[in-house]
mmCIF file of C-alpha atoms in Angstrom:
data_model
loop_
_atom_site.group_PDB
_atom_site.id
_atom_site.type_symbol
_atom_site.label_atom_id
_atom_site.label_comp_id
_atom_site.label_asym_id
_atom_site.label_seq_id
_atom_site.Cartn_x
_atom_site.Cartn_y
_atom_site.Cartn_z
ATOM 1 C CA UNK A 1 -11.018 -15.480 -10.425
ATOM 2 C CA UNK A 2 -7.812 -15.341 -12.600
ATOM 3 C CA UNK A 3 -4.927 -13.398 -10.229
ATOM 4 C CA UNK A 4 -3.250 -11.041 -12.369
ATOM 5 C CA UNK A 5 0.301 -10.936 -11.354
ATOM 6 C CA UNK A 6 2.353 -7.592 -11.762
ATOM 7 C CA UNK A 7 5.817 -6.669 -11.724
ATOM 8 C CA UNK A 8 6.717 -3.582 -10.077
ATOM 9 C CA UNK A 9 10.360 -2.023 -11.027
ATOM 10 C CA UNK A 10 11.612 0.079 -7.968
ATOM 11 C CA UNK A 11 13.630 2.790 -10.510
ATOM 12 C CA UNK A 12 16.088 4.887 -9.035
ATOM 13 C CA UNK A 13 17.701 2.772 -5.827
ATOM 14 C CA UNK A 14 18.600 6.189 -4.181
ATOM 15 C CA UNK A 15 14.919 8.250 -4.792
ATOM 16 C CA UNK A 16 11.407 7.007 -3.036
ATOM 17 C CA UNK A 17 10.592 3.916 -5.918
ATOM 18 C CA UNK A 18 11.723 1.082 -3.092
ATOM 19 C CA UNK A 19 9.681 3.247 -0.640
ATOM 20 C CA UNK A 20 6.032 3.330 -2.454
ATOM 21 C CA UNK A 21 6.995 0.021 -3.439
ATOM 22 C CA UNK A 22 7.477 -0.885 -0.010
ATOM 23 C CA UNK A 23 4.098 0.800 1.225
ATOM 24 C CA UNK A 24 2.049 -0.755 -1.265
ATOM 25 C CA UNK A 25 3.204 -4.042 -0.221
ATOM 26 C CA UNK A 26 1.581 -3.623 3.409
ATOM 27 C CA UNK A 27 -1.770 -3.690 1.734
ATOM 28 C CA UNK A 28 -3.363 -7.091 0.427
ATOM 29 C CA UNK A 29 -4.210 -6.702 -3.384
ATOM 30 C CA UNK A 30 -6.110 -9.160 -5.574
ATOM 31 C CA UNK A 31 -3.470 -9.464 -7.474
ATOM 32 C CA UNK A 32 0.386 -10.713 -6.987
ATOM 33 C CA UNK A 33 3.057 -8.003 -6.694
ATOM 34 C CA UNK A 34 6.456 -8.975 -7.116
ATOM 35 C CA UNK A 35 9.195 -6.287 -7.173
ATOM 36 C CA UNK A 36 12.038 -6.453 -9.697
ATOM 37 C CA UNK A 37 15.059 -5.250 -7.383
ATOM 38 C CA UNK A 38 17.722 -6.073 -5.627
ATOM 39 C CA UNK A 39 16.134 -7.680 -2.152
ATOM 40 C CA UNK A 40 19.081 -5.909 0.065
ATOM 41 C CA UNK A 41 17.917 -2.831 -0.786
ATOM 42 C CA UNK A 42 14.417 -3.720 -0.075
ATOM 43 C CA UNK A 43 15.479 -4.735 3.341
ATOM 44 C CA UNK A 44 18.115 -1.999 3.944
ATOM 45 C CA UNK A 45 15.007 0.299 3.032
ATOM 46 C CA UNK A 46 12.073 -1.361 4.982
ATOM 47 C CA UNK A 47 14.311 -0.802 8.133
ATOM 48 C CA UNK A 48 15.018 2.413 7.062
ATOM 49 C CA UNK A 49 11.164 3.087 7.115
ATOM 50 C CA UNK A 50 9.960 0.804 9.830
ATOM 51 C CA UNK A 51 8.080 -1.133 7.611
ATOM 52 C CA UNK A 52 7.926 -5.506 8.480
ATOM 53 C CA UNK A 53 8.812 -6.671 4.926
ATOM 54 C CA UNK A 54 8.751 -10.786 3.853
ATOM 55 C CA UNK A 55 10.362 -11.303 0.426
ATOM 56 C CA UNK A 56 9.009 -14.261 -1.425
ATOM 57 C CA UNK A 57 10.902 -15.414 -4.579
ATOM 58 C CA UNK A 58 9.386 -15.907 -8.186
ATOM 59 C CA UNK A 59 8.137 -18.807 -8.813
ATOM 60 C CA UNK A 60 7.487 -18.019 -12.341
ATOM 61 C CA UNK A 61 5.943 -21.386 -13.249
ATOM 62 C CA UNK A 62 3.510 -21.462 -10.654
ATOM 63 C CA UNK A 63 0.244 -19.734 -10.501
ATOM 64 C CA UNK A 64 -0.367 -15.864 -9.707
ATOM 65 C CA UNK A 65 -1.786 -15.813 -5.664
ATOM 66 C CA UNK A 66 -2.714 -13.546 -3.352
ATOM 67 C CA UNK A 67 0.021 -12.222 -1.033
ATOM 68 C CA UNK A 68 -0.849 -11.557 2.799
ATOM 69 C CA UNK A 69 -0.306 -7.740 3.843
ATOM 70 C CA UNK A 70 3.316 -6.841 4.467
ATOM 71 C CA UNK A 71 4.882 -9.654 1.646
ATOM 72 C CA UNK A 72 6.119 -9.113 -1.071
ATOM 73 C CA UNK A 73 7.469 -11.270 -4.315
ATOM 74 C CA UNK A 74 10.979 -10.513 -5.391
ATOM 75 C CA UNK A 75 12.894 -10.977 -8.848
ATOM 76 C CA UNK A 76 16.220 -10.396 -7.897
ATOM 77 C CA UNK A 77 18.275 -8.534 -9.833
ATOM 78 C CA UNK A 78 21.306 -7.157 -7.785
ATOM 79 C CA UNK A 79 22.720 -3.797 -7.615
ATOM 80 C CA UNK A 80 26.210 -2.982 -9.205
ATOM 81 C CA UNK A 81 27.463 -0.679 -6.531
ATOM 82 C CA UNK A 82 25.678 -0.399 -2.339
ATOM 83 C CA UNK A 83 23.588 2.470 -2.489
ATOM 84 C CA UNK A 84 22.433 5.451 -0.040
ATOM 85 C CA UNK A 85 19.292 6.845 0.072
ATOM 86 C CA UNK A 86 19.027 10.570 -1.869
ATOM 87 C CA UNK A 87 22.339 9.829 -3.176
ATOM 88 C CA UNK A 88 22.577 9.419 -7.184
ATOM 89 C CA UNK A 89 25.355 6.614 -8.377
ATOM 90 C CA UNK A 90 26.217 6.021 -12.180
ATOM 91 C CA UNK A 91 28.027 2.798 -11.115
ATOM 92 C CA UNK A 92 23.977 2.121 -10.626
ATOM 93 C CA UNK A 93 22.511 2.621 -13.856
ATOM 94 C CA UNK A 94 22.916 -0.279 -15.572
ATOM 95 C CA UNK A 95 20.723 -1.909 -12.544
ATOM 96 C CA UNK A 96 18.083 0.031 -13.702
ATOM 97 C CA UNK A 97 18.577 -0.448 -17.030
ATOM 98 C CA UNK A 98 18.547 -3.989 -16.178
ATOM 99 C CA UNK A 99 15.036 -4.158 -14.149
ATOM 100 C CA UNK A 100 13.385 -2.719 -16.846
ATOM 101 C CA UNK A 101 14.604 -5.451 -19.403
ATOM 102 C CA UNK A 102 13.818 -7.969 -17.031
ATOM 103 C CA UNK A 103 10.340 -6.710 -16.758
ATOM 104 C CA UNK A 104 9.666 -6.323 -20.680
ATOM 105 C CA UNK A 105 10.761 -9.960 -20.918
ATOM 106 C CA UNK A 106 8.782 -11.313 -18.151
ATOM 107 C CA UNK A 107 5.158 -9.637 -20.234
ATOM 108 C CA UNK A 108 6.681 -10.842 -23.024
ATOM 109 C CA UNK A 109 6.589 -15.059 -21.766
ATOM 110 C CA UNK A 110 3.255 -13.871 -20.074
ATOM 111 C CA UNK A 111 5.151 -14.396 -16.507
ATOM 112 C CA UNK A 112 3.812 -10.902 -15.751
ATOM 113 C CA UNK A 113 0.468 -9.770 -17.108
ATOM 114 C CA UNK A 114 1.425 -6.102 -16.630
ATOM 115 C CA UNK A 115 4.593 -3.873 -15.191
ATOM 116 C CA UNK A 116 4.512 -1.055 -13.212
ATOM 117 C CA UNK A 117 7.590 0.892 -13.244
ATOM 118 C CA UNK A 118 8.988 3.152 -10.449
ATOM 119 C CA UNK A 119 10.931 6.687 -10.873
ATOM 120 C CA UNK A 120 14.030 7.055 -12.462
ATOM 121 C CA UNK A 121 16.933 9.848 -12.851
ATOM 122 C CA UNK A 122 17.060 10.138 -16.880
ATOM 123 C CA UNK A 123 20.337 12.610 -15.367
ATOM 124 C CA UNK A 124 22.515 9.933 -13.927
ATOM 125 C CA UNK A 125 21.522 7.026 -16.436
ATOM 126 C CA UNK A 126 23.025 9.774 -19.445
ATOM 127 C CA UNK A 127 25.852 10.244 -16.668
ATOM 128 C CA UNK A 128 26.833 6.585 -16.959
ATOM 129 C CA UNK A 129 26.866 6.786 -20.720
ATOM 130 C CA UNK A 130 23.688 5.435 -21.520
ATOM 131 C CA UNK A 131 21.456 6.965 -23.907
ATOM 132 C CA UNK A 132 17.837 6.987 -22.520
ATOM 133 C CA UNK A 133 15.312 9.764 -22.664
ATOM 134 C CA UNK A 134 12.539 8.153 -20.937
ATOM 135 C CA UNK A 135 10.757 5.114 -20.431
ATOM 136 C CA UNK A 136 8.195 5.869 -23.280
ATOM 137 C CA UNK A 137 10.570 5.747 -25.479
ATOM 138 C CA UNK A 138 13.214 3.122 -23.943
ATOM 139 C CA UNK A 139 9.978 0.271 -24.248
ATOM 140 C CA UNK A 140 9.148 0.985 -27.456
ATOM 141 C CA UNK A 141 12.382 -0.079 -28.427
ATOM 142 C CA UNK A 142 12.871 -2.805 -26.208
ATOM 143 C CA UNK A 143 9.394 -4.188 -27.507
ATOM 144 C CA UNK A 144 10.314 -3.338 -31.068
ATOM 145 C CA UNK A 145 7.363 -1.251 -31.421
ATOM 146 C CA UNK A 146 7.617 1.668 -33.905
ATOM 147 C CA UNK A 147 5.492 3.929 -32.409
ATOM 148 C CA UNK A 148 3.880 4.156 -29.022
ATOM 149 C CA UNK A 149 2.005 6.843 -27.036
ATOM 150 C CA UNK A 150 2.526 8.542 -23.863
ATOM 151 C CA UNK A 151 -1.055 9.218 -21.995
ATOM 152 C CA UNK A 152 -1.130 10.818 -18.556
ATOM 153 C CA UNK A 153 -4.485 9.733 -16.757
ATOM 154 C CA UNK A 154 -6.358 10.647 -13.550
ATOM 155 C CA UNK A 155 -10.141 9.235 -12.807
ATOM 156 C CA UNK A 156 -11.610 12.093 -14.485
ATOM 157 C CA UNK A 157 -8.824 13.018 -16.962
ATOM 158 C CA UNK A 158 -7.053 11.529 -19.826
ATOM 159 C CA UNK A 159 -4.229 13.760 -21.685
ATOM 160 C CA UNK A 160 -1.878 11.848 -24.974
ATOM 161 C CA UNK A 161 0.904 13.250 -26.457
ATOM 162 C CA UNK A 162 1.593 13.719 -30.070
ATOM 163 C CA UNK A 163 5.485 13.927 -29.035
ATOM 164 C CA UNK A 164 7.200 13.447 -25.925
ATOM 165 C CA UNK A 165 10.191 14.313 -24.597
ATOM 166 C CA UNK A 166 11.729 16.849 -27.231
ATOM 167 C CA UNK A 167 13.178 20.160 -26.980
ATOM 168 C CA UNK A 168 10.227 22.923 -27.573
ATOM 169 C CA UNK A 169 12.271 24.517 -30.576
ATOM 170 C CA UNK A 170 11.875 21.017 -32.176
ATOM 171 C CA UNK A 171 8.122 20.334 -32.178
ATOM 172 C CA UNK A 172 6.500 21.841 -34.593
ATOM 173 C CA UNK A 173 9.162 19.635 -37.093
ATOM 174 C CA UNK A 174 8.257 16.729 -35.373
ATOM 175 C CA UNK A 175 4.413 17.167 -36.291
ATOM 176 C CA UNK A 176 4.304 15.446 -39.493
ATOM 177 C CA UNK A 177 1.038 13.768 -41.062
ATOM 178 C CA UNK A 178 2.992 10.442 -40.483
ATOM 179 C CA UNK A 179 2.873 10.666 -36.934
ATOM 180 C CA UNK A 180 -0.294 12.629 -36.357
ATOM 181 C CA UNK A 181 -2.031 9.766 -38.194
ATOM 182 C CA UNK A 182 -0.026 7.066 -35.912
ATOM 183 C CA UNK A 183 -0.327 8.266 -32.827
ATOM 184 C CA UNK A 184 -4.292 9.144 -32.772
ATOM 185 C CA UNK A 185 -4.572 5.745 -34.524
ATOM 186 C CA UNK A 186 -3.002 4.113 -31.293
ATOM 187 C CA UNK A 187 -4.735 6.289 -28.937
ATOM 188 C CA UNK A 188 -8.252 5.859 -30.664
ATOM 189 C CA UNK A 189 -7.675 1.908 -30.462
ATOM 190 C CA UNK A 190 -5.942 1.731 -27.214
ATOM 191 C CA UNK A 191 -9.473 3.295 -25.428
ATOM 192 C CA UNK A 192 -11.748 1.076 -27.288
ATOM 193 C CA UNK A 193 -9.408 -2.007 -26.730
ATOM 194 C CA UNK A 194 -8.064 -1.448 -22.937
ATOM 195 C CA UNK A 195 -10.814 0.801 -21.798
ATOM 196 C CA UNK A 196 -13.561 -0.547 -23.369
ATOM 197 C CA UNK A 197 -15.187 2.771 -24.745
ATOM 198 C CA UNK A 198 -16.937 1.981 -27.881
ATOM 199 C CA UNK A 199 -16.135 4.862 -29.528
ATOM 200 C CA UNK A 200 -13.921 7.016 -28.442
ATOM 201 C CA UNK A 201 -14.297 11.000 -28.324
ATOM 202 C CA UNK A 202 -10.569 12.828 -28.362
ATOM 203 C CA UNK A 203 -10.344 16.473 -27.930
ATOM 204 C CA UNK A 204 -7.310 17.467 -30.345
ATOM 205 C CA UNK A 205 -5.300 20.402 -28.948
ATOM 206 C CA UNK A 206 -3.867 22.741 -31.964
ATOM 207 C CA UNK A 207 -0.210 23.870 -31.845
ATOM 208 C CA UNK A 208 0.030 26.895 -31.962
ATOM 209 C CA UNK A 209 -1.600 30.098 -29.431
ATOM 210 C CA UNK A 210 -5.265 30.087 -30.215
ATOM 211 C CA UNK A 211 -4.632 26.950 -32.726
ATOM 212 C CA UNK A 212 -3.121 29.168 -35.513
ATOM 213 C CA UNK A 213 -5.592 32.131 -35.665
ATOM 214 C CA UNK A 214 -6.828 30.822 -39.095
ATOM 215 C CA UNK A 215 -2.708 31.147 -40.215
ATOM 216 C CA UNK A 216 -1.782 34.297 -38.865
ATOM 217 C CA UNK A 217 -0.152 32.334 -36.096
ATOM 218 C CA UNK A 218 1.054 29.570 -37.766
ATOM 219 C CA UNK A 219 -0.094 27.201 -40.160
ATOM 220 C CA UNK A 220 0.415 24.045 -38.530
ATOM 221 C CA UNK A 221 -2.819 23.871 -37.943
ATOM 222 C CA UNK A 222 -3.880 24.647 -41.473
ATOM 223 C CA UNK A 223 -1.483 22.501 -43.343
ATOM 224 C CA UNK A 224 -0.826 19.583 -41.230
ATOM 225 C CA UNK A 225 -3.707 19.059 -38.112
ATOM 226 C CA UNK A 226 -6.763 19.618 -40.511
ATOM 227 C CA UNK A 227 -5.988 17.441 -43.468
ATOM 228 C CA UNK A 228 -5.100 14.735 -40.926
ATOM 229 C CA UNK A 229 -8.383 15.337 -38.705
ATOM 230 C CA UNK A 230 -10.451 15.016 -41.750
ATOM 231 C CA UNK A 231 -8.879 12.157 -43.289
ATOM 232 C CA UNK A 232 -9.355 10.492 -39.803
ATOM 233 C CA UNK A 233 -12.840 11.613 -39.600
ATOM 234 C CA UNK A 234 -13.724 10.245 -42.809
ATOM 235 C CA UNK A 235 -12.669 6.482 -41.273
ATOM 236 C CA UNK A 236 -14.747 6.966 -38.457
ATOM 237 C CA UNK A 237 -13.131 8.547 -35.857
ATOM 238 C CA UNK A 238 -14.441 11.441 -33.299
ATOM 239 C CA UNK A 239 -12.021 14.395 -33.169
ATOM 240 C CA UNK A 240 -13.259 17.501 -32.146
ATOM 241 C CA UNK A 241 -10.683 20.612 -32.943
ATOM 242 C CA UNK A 242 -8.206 21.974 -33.744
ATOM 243 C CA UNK A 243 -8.419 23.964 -29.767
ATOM 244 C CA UNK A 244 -6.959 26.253 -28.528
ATOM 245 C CA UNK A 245 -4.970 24.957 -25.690
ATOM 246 C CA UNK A 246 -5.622 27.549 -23.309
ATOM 247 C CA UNK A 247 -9.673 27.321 -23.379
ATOM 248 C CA UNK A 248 -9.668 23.771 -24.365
ATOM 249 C CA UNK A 249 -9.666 22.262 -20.670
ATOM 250 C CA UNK A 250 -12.580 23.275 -19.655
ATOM 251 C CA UNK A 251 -16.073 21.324 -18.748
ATOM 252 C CA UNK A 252 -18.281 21.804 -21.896
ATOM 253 C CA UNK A 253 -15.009 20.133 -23.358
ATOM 254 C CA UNK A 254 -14.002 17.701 -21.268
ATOM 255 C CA UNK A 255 -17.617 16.701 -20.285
ATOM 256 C CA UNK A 256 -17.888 15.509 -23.867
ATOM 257 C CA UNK A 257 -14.270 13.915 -24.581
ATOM 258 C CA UNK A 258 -12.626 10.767 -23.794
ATOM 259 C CA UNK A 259 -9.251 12.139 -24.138
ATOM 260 C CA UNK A 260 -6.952 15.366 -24.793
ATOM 261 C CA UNK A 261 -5.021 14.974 -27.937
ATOM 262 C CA UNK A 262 -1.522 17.670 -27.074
ATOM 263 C CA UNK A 263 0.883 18.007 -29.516
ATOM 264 C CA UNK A 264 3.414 18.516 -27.036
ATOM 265 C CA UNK A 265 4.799 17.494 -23.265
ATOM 266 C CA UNK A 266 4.471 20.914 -21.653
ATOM 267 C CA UNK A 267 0.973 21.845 -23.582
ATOM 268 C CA UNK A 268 -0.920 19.030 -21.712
ATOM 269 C CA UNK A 269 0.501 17.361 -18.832
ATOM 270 C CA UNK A 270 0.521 21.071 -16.431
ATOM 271 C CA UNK A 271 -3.037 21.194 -16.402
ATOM 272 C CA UNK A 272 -3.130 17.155 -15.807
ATOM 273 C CA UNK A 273 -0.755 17.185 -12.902
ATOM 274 C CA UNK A 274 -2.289 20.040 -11.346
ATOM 275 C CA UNK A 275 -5.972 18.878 -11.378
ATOM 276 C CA UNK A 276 -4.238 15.089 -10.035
ATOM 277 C CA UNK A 277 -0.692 15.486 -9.073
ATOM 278 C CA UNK A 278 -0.085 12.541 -6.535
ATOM 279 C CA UNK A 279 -2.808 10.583 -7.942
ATOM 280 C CA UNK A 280 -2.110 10.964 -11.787
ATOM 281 C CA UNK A 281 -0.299 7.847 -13.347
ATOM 282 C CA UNK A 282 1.469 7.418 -16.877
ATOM 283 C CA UNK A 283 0.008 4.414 -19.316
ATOM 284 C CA UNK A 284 1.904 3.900 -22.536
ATOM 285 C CA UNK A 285 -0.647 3.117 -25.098
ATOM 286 C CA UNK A 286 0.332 0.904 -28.499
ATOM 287 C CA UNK A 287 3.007 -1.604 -26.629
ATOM 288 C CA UNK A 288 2.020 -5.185 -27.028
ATOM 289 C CA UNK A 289 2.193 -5.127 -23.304
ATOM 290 C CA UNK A 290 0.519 -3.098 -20.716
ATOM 291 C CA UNK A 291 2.858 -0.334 -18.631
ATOM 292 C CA UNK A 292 1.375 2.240 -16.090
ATOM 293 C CA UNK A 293 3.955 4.202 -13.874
ATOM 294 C CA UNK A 294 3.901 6.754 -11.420
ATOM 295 C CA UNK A 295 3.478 10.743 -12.051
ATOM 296 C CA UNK A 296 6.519 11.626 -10.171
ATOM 297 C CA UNK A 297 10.378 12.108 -10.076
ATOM 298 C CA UNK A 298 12.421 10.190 -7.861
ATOM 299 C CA UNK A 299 12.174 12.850 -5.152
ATOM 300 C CA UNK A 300 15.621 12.116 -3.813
ATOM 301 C CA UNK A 301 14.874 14.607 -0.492
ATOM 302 C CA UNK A 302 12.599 11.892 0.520
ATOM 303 C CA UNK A 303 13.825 8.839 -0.145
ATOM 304 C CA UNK A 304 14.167 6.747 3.408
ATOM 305 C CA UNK A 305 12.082 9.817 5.334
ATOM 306 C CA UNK A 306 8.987 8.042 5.320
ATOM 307 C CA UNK A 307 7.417 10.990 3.865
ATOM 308 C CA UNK A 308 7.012 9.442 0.036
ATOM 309 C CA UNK A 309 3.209 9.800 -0.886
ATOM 310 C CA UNK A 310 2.321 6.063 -2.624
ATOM 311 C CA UNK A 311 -1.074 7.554 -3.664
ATOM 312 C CA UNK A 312 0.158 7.455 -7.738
ATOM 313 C CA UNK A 313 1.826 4.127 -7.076
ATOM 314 C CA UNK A 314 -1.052 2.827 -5.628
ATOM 315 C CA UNK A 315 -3.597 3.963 -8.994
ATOM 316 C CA UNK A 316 -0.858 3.034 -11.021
ATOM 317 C CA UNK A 317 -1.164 -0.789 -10.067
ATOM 318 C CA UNK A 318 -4.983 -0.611 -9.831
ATOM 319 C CA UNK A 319 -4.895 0.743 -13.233
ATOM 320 C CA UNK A 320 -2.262 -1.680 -14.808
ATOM 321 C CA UNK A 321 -5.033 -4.672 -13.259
ATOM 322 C CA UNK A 322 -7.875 -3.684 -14.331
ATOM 323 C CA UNK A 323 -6.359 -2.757 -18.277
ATOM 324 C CA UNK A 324 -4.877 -6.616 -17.766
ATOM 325 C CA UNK A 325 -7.714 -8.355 -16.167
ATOM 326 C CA UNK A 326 -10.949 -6.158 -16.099
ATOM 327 C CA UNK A 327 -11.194 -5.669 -12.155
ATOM 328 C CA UNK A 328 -11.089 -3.666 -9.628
ATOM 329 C CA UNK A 329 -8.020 -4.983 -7.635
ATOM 330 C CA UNK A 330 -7.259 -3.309 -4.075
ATOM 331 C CA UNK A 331 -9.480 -4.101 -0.898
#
């Protein structure tokens, strides 16, 4: 068996990121974890939490293994400024910044055969004069990839955004035909390439209340979903819609979808996060690498309490091995 090894960025240093990270790492996985962080911080942490914690350097030229419970690997990358737990630091942002690259790079020479990335503070990177607006959109540019979609996923639910992270009075400007026809290309192929679903059936949300009321609520639907859903159809693919958001997640729906098609971050990812909050993970579809991540915020409160739940860590991982390597991963 081929050991898939993944790189796990710990985000924020002051939120709960080192602690999942941490708590995963006193499991055995098939697959090698190796945290890209600064190793103090990792110990400083693990004491913190009472967790026994071994830190085994990259070797990136040798061959993926297995890692006894309660080791880790480590790619060091050192903080900028110490750090205390629930307590935000620009001085720290860079680090982050930094992690991330390091992780892109490492898919990139096949070091890594997927990255998982931990929570970060978009507030305090911004703080320290950094423009970043999310991770989505921060590794599409680092991979030079043009577009790329955002897809929330539990076991039972998958939910892709037409846009991201925008203000709500610039949406419906953002929902061209361009990116319509982009962004279901990506998430059509991503499900039959990564997932392995022959042919793909995506529920497409409409943007307005009751998707437009045929124009008397806005003709979105009329002049810019429709002509792209039939054009789409007419190459093959399975869109059912425009729906109404409000009646669309329900089971005669979702029984016969792959995926919810939103047009927009607040439309789709409530009812995700409430039917799987903990247990949800993000997956950025159309990068030449594979990213999961965690559902959550950096939950500052409980950083160092040993009250972080690692459940969306933990699918996160088993996700991000079986899209690299086709298998089921923890035992």
């Amino acid at each position: 068996m081929n050991v898939p090894r993944i790189a796990l960025t710990a985000g924020e240093p002051a939120g709960i990121g080192p602690d999942v990270i941490l708590t995963a790492a006193q499991h055995t996985w098939d697959a090698e974890l190796v945290a890209i962080a600064d190793p103090d911080l990792l110990h400083e942490r693990a004491q913190a939490l009472g967790l026994n914690i071994t830190l085994s350097p990259l070797d990136p030229n040798a061959p993926a293994e297995i890692r006894p419970a309660g080791t880790l690997g480590i790619q060091p990358v050192p903080l900028h400024h110490p750090t205390r737990a629930g307590k935000l630091d620009p001085a720290n942002a860079p680090y982050v910044i930094e992690t991330l690259r390091e992780a892109v790079k490492g898919c990139q020479k096949h070091i890594y055969q997927a990255m998982v990335t931990g929570p970060v503070q978009k507030s305090v990177i911004n703080d320290a004069g950094i423009p970043f607006t999310g991770h989505t959109e921060f590794l599409a540019e680092a991979c030079g990839t043009p577009q790329v979609v955002m897809m929330l996923a539990t076991r039972q639910l998958r939910v892709a955004l037409a846009t991201t992270h925008l203000p709500l009075r610039e949406i419906a400007n953002a929902i061209t035909p361009e990116l319509l026809t982009s962004t279901l290309n990506i998430l059509h192929t991503d499900l039959r390439d990564k997932f392995g679903i022959p042919s793909p059936r995506i529920a497409v949300l409409g943007v307005n209340p009751h998707a437009g009321e045929s124009g008397h609520m806005g003709r979105e639907e009329i002049d810019t979903l429709i002509p792209v859903m039939e054009a789409l159809r007419a190459d093959g693919m399975d869109l059912t819609g425009p729906l109404p958001a409000d009646t669309a997640f329900n089971p005669k729906v979702l029984d016969n979808s792959d995926a919810v098609f939103a047009m927009y971050h607040d439309q789709g990812l409530p009812v995700l996060k409430y039917a799987g909050f903990g247990e949800a993970i993000n997956i950025t579809l159309g990068l030449p690498l594979v990213r999961t991540s965690v559902d959550h915020g950096t939950a500052l409160e409980l950083a160092g309490s040993g009250e972080a739940d690692w459940r969306s860590l933990e699918q996160a991982i088993l996700i991000a091995c079986e899209l690299s390597q086709g298998q089921n991963t923890r035992r």
